[in-house]
PDB file of C-alpha atoms in Angstrom:
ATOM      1  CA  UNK A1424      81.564  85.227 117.257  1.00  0.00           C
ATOM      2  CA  UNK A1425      83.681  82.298 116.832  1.00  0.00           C
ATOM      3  CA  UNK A1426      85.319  80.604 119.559  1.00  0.00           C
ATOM      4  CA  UNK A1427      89.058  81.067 120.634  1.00  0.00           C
ATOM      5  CA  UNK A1428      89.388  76.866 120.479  1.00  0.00           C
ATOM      6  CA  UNK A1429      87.469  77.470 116.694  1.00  0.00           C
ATOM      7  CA  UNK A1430      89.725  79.543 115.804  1.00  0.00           C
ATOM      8  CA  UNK A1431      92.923  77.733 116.682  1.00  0.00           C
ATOM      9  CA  UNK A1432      91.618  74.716 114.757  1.00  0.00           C
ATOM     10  CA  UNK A1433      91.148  76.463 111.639  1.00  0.00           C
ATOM     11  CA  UNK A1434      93.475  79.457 111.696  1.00  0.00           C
ATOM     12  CA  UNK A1435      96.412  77.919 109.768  1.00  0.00           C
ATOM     13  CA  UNK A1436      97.614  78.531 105.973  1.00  0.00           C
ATOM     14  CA  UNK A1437      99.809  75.600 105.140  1.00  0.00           C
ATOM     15  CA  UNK A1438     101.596  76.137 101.181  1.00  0.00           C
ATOM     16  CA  UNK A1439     103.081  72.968  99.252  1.00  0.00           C
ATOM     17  CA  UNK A1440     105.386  74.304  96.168  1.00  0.00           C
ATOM     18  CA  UNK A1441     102.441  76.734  95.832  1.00  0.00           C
ATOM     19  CA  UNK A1442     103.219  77.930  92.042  1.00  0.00           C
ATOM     20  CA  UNK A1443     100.810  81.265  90.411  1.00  0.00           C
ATOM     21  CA  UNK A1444     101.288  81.957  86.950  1.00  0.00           C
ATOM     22  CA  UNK A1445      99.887  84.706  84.728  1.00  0.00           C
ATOM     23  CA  UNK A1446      99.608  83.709  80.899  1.00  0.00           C
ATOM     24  CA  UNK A1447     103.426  82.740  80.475  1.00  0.00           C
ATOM     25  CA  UNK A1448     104.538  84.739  83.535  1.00  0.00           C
ATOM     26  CA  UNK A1449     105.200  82.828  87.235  1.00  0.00           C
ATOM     27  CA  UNK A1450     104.293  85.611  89.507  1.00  0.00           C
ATOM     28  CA  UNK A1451     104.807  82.723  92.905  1.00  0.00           C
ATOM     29  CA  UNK A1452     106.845  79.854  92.789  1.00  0.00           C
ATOM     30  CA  UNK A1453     107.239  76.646  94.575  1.00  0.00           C
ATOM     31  CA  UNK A1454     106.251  78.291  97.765  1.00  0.00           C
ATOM     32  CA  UNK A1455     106.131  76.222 100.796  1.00  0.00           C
ATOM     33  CA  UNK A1456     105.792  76.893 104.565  1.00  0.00           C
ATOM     34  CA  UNK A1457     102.565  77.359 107.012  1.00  0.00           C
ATOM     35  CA  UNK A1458     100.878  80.312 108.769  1.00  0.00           C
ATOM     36  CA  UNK A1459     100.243  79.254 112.001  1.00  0.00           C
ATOM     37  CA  UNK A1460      97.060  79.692 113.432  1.00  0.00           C
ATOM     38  CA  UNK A1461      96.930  82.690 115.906  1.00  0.00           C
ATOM     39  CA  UNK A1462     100.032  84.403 114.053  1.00  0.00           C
ATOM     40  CA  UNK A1463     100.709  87.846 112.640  1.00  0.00           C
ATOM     41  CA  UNK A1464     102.753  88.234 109.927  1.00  0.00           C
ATOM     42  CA  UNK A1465     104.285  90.574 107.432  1.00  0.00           C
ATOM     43  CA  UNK A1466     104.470  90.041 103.946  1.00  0.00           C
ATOM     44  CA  UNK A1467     107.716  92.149 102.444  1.00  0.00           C
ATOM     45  CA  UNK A1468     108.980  92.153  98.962  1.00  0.00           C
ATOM     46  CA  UNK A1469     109.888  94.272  95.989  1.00  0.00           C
ATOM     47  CA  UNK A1470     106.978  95.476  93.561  1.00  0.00           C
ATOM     48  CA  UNK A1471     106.398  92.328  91.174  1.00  0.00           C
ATOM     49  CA  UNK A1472     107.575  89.856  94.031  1.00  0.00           C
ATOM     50  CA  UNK A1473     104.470  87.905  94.470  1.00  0.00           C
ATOM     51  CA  UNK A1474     102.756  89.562  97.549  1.00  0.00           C
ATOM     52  CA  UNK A1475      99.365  90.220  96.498  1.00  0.00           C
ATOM     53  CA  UNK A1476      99.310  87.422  94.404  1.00  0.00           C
ATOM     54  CA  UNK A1477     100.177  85.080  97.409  1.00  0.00           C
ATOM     55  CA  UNK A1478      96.668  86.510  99.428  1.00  0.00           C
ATOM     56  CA  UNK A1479      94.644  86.193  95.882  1.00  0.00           C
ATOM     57  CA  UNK A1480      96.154  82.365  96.262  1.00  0.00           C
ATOM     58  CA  UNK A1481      95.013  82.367  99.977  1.00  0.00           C
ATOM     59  CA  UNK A1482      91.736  83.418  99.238  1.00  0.00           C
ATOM     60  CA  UNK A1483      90.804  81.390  96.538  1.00  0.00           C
ATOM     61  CA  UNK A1484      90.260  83.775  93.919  1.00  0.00           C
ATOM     62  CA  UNK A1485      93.269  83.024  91.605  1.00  0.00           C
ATOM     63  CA  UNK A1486      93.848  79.329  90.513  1.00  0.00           C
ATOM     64  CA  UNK A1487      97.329  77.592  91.323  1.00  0.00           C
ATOM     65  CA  UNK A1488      99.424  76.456  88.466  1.00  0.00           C
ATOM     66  CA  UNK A1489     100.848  73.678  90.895  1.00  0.00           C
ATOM     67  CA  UNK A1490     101.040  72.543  94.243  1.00  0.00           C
ATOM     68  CA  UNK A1491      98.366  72.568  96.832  1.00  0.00           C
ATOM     69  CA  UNK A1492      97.229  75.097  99.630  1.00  0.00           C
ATOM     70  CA  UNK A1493      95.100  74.028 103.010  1.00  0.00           C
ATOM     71  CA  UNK A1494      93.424  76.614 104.396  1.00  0.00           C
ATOM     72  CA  UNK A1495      90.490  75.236 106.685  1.00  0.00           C
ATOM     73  CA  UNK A1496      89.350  78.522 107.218  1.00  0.00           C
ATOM     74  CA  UNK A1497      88.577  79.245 103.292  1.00  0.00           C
ATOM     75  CA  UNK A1498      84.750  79.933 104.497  1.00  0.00           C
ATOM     76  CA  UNK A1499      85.985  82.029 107.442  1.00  0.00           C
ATOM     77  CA  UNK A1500      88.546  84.199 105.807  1.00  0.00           C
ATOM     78  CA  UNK A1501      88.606  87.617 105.286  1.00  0.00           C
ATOM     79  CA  UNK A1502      90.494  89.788 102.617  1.00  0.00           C
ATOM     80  CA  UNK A1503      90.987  93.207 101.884  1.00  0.00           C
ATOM     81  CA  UNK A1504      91.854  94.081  99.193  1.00  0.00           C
ATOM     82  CA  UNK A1505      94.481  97.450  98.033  1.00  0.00           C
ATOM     83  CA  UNK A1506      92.303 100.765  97.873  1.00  0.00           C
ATOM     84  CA  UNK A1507      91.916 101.091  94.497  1.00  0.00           C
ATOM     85  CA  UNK A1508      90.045  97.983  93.364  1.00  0.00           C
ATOM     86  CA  UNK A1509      87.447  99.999  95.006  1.00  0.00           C
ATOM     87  CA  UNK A1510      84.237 101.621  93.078  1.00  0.00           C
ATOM     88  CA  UNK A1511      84.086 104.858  95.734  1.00  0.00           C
ATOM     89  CA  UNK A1512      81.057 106.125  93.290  1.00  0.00           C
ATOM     90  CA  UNK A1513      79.065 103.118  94.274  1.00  0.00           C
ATOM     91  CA  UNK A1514      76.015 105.028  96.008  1.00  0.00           C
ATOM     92  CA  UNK A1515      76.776 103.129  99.578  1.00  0.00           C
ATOM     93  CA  UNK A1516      76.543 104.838 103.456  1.00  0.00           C
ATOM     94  CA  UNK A1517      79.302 104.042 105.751  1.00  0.00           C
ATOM     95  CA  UNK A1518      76.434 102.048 108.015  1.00  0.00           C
ATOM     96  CA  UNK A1519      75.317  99.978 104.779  1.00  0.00           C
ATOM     97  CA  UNK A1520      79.125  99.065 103.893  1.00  0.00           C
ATOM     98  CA  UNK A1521      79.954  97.980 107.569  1.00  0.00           C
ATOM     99  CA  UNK A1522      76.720  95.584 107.363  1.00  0.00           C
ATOM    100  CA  UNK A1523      77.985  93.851 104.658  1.00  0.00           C
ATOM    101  CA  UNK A1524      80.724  92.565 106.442  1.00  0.00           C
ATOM    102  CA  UNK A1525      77.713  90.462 108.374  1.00  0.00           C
ATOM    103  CA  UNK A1526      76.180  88.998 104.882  1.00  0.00           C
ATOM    104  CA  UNK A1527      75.991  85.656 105.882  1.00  0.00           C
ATOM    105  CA  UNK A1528      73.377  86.720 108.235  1.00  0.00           C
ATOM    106  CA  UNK A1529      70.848  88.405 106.316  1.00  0.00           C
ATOM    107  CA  UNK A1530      71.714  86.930 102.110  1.00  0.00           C
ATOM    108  CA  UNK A1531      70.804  89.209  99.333  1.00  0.00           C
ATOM    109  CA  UNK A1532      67.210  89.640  99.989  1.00  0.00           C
ATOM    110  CA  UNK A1533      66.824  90.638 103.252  1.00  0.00           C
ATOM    111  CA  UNK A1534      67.326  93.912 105.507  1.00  0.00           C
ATOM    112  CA  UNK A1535      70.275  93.933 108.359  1.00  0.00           C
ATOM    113  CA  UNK A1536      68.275  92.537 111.451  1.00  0.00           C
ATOM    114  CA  UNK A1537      68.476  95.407 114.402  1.00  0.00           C
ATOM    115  CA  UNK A1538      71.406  93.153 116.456  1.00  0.00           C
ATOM    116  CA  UNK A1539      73.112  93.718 112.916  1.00  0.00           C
ATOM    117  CA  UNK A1540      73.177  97.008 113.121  1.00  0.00           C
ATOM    118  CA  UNK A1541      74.212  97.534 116.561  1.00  0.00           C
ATOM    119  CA  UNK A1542      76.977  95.573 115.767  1.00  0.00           C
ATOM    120  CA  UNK A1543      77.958  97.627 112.638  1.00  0.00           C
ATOM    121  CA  UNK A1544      77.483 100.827 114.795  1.00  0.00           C
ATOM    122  CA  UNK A1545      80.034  99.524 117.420  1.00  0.00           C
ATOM    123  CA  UNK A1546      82.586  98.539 114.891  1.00  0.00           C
ATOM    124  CA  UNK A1547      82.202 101.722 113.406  1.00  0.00           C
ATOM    125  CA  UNK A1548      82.901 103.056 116.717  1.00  0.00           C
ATOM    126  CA  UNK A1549      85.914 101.062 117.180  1.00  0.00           C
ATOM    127  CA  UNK A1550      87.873 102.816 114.175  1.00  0.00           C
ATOM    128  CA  UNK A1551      86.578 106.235 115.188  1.00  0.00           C
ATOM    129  CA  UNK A1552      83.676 106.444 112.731  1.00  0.00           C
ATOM    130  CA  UNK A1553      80.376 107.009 115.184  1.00  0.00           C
ATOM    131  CA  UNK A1554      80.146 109.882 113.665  1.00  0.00           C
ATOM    132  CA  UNK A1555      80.164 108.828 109.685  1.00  0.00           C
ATOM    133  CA  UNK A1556      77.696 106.202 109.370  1.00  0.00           C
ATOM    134  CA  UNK A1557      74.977 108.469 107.706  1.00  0.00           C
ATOM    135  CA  UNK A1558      77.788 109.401 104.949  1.00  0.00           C
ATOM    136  CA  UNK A1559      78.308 108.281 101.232  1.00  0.00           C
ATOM    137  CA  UNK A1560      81.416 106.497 101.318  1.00  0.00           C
ATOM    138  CA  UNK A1561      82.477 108.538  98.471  1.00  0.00           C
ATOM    139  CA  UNK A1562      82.993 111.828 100.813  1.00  0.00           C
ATOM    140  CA  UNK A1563      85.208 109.799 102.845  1.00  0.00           C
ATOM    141  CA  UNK A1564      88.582 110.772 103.187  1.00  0.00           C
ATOM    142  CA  UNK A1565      91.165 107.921 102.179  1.00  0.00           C
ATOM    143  CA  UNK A1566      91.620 107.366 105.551  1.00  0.00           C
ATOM    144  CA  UNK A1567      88.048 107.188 106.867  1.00  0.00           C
ATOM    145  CA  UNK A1568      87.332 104.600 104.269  1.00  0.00           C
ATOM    146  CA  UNK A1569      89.936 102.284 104.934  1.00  0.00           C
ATOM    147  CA  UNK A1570      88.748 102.712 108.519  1.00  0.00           C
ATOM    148  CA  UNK A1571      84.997 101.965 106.983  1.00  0.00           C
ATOM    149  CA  UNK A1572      86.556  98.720 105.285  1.00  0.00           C
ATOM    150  CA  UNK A1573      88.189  97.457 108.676  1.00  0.00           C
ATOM    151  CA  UNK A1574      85.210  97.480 110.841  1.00  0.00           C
ATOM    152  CA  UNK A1575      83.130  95.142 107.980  1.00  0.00           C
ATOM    153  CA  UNK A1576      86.694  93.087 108.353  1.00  0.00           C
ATOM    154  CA  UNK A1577      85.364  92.948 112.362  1.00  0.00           C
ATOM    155  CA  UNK A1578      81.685  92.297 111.602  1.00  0.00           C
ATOM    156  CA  UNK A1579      83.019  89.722 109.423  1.00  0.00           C
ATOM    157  CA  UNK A1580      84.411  88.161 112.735  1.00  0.00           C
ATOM    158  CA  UNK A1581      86.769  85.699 110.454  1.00  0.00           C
ATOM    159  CA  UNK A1582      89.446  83.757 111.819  1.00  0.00           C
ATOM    160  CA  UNK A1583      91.832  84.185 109.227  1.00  0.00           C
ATOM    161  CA  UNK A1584      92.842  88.585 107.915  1.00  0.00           C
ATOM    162  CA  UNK A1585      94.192  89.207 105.043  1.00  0.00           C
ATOM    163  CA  UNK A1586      95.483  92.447 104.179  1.00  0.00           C
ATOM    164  CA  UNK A1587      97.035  94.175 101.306  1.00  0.00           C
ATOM    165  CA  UNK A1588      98.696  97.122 101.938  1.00  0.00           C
ATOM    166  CA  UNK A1589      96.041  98.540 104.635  1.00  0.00           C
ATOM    167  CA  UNK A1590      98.490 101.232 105.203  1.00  0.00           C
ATOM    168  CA  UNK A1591      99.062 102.797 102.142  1.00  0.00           C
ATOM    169  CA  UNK A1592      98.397 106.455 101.531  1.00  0.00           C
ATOM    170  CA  UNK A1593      96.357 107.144 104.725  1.00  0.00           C
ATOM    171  CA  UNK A1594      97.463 109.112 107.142  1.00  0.00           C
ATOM    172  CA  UNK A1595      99.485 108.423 110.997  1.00  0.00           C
ATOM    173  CA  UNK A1596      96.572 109.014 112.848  1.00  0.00           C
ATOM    174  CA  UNK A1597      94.198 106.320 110.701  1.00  0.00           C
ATOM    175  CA  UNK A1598      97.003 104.032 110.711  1.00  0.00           C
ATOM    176  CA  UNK A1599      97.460 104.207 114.251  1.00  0.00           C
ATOM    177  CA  UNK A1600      93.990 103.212 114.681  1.00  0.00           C
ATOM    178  CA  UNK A1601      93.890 100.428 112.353  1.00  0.00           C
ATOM    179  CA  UNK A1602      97.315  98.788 113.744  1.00  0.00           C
ATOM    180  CA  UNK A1603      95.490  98.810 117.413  1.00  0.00           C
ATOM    181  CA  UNK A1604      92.678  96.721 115.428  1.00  0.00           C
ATOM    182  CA  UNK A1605      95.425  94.157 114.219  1.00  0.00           C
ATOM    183  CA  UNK A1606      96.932  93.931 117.639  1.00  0.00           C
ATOM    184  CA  UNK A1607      93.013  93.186 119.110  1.00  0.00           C
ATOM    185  CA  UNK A1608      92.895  90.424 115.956  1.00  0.00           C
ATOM    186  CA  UNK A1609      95.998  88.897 117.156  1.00  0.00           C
ATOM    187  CA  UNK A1610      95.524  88.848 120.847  1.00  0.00           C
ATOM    188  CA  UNK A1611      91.677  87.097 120.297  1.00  0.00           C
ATOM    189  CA  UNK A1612      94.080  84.408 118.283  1.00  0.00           C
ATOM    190  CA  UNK A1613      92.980  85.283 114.703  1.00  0.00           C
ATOM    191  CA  UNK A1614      95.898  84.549 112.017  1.00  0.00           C
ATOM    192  CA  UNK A1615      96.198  87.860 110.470  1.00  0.00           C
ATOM    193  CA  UNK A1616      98.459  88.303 107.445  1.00  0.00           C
ATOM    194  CA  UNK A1617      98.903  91.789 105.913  1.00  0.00           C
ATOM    195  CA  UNK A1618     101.606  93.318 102.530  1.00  0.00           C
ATOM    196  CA  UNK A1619     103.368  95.744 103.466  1.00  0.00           C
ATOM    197  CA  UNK A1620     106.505  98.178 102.202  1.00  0.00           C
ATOM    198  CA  UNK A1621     107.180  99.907 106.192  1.00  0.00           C
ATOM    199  CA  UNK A1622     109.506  97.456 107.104  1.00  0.00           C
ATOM    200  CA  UNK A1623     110.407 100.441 110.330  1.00  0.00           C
ATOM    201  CA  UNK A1624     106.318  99.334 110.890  1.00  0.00           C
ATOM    202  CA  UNK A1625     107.439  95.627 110.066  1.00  0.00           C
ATOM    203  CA  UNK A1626     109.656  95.617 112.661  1.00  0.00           C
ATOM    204  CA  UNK A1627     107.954  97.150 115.777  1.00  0.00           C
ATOM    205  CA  UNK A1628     104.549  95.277 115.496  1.00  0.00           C
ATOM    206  CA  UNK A1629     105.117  92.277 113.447  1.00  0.00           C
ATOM    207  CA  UNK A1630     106.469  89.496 114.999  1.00  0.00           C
ATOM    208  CA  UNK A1631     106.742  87.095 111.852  1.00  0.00           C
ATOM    209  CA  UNK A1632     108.042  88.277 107.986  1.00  0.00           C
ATOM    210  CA  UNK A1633     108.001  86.353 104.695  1.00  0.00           C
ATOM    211  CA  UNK A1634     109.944  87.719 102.635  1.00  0.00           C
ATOM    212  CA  UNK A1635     109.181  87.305  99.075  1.00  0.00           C
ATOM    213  CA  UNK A1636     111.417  87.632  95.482  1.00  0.00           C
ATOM    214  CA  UNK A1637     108.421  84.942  93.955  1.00  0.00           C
ATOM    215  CA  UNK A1638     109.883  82.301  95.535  1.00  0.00           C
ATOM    216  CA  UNK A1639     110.583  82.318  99.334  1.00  0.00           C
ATOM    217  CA  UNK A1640     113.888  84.021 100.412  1.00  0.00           C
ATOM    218  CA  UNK A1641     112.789  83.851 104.485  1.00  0.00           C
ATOM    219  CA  UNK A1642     110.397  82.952 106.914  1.00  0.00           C
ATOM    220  CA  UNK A1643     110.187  83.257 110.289  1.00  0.00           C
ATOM    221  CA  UNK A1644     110.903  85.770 112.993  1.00  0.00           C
ATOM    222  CA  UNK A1645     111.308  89.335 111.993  1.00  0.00           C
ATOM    223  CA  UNK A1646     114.560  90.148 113.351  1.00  0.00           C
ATOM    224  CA  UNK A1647     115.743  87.043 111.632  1.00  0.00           C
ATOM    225  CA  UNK A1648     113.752  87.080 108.383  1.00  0.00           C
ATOM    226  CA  UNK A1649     113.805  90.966 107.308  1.00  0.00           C
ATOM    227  CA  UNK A1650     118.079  91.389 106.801  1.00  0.00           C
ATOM    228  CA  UNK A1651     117.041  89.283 103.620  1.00  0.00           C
ATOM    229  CA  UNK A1652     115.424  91.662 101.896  1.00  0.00           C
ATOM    230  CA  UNK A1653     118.495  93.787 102.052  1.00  0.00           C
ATOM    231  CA  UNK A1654     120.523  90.782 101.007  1.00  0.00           C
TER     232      UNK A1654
END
């Protein structure tokens, strides 16, 4: 696991005029501000605002247009992606996904070692799936997979989260479950930043927003960052 002192040396996401473009369209624009290291914060925004395309950016998997992004965690990072750019007919078990979050550890030729496993089986325990590890993940209930797809985020033991719209279309109970995982990331000083559209969710358990219109409109505590979306 890494270190609390690791992870506050490599948690933070610092943007420069951060610019995306698709083709001819800017889908993020001269974005600028940091993610601090240990922080939790909410991503808000209407549809076509520039939220998933800002943890794409973080991640490394779409190319800027301009500017420059520091993320000293890039090897460390975790992302999870929305639901559906998920193959649920891929013939996986719950156990086998969970592993993969600990990759690094065993490459593409070799079987999870035993310590692997025990560690899958207790982050399957820790979203309620003990139970589940023997199943196809396409029997799983919307819920139960997303539940699935955060303990690999925990075997993945990454000191920077990011999330894109974990809550969406599961139900109370799951979500309930997977916010008390996002609380345990942000106490062990992991910088965890998640999308999301509950801004009544926004508001109880994240302490930071962004709020997002492609460029930034606000940053910075919730109570004092979220009246601009309204705005």
């Amino acid at each position: 696991m890494l270190s609390v002192g690791r992870m506050e040396a490599d948690g933070c996401v610092a943007l420069r005029d951060v610019t995306v473009q698709y083709g001819r369209r800017v889908a993020l624009e001269g974005l600028s501000g940091r993610f601090v290291s240990g922080s939790l914060t909410a991503v808000v925004g209407a549809n076509g605002a520039g939220k998933s395309t800002l943890l794409a950016a973080i991640a490394g998997t779409v190319r800027l247009a301009g500017g420059a992004l520091d993320c000293p965690a890039r090897e460390r990072l975790a992302y999870l992606p929305q639901l559906a750019a998920m193959d649920r007919d891929f013939p996986l078990t719950v156990a086998e996904l969970i592993a993969l979050g600990g990759w690094r550890d065993f490459g593409a030729f070799r079987a999870p070692a035993a310590a692997l496993r025990a560690r899958a089986a207790a982050a399957a325990a820790a979203v309620g799936l003990a139970s589940r590890l023997g199943r196809r993940i396409g029997e799983l209930s919307v819920g139960e997979l997303q539940r699935a797809l955060f303990a690999r985020l925990i075997l993945q033991d990454a000191a920077v989260i990011l999330l894109d719209e974990p809550f969406a279309a599961v139900d109370a109970q799951t979500i309930s479950v997977l916010l008390d995982q996002v609380a345990r990331w942000h106490h062990e000083g992991r910088t965890v930043i998640a999308v999301l559209h509950d801004l009544d969710l926004v508001r109880a358990r994240f302490p930071t927003t962004l709020v997002l219109a492609r460029r930034c409109v606000a940053w910075g505590p919730t109570d004092v960052a979220l009246p601009a979306l309204a705005a």
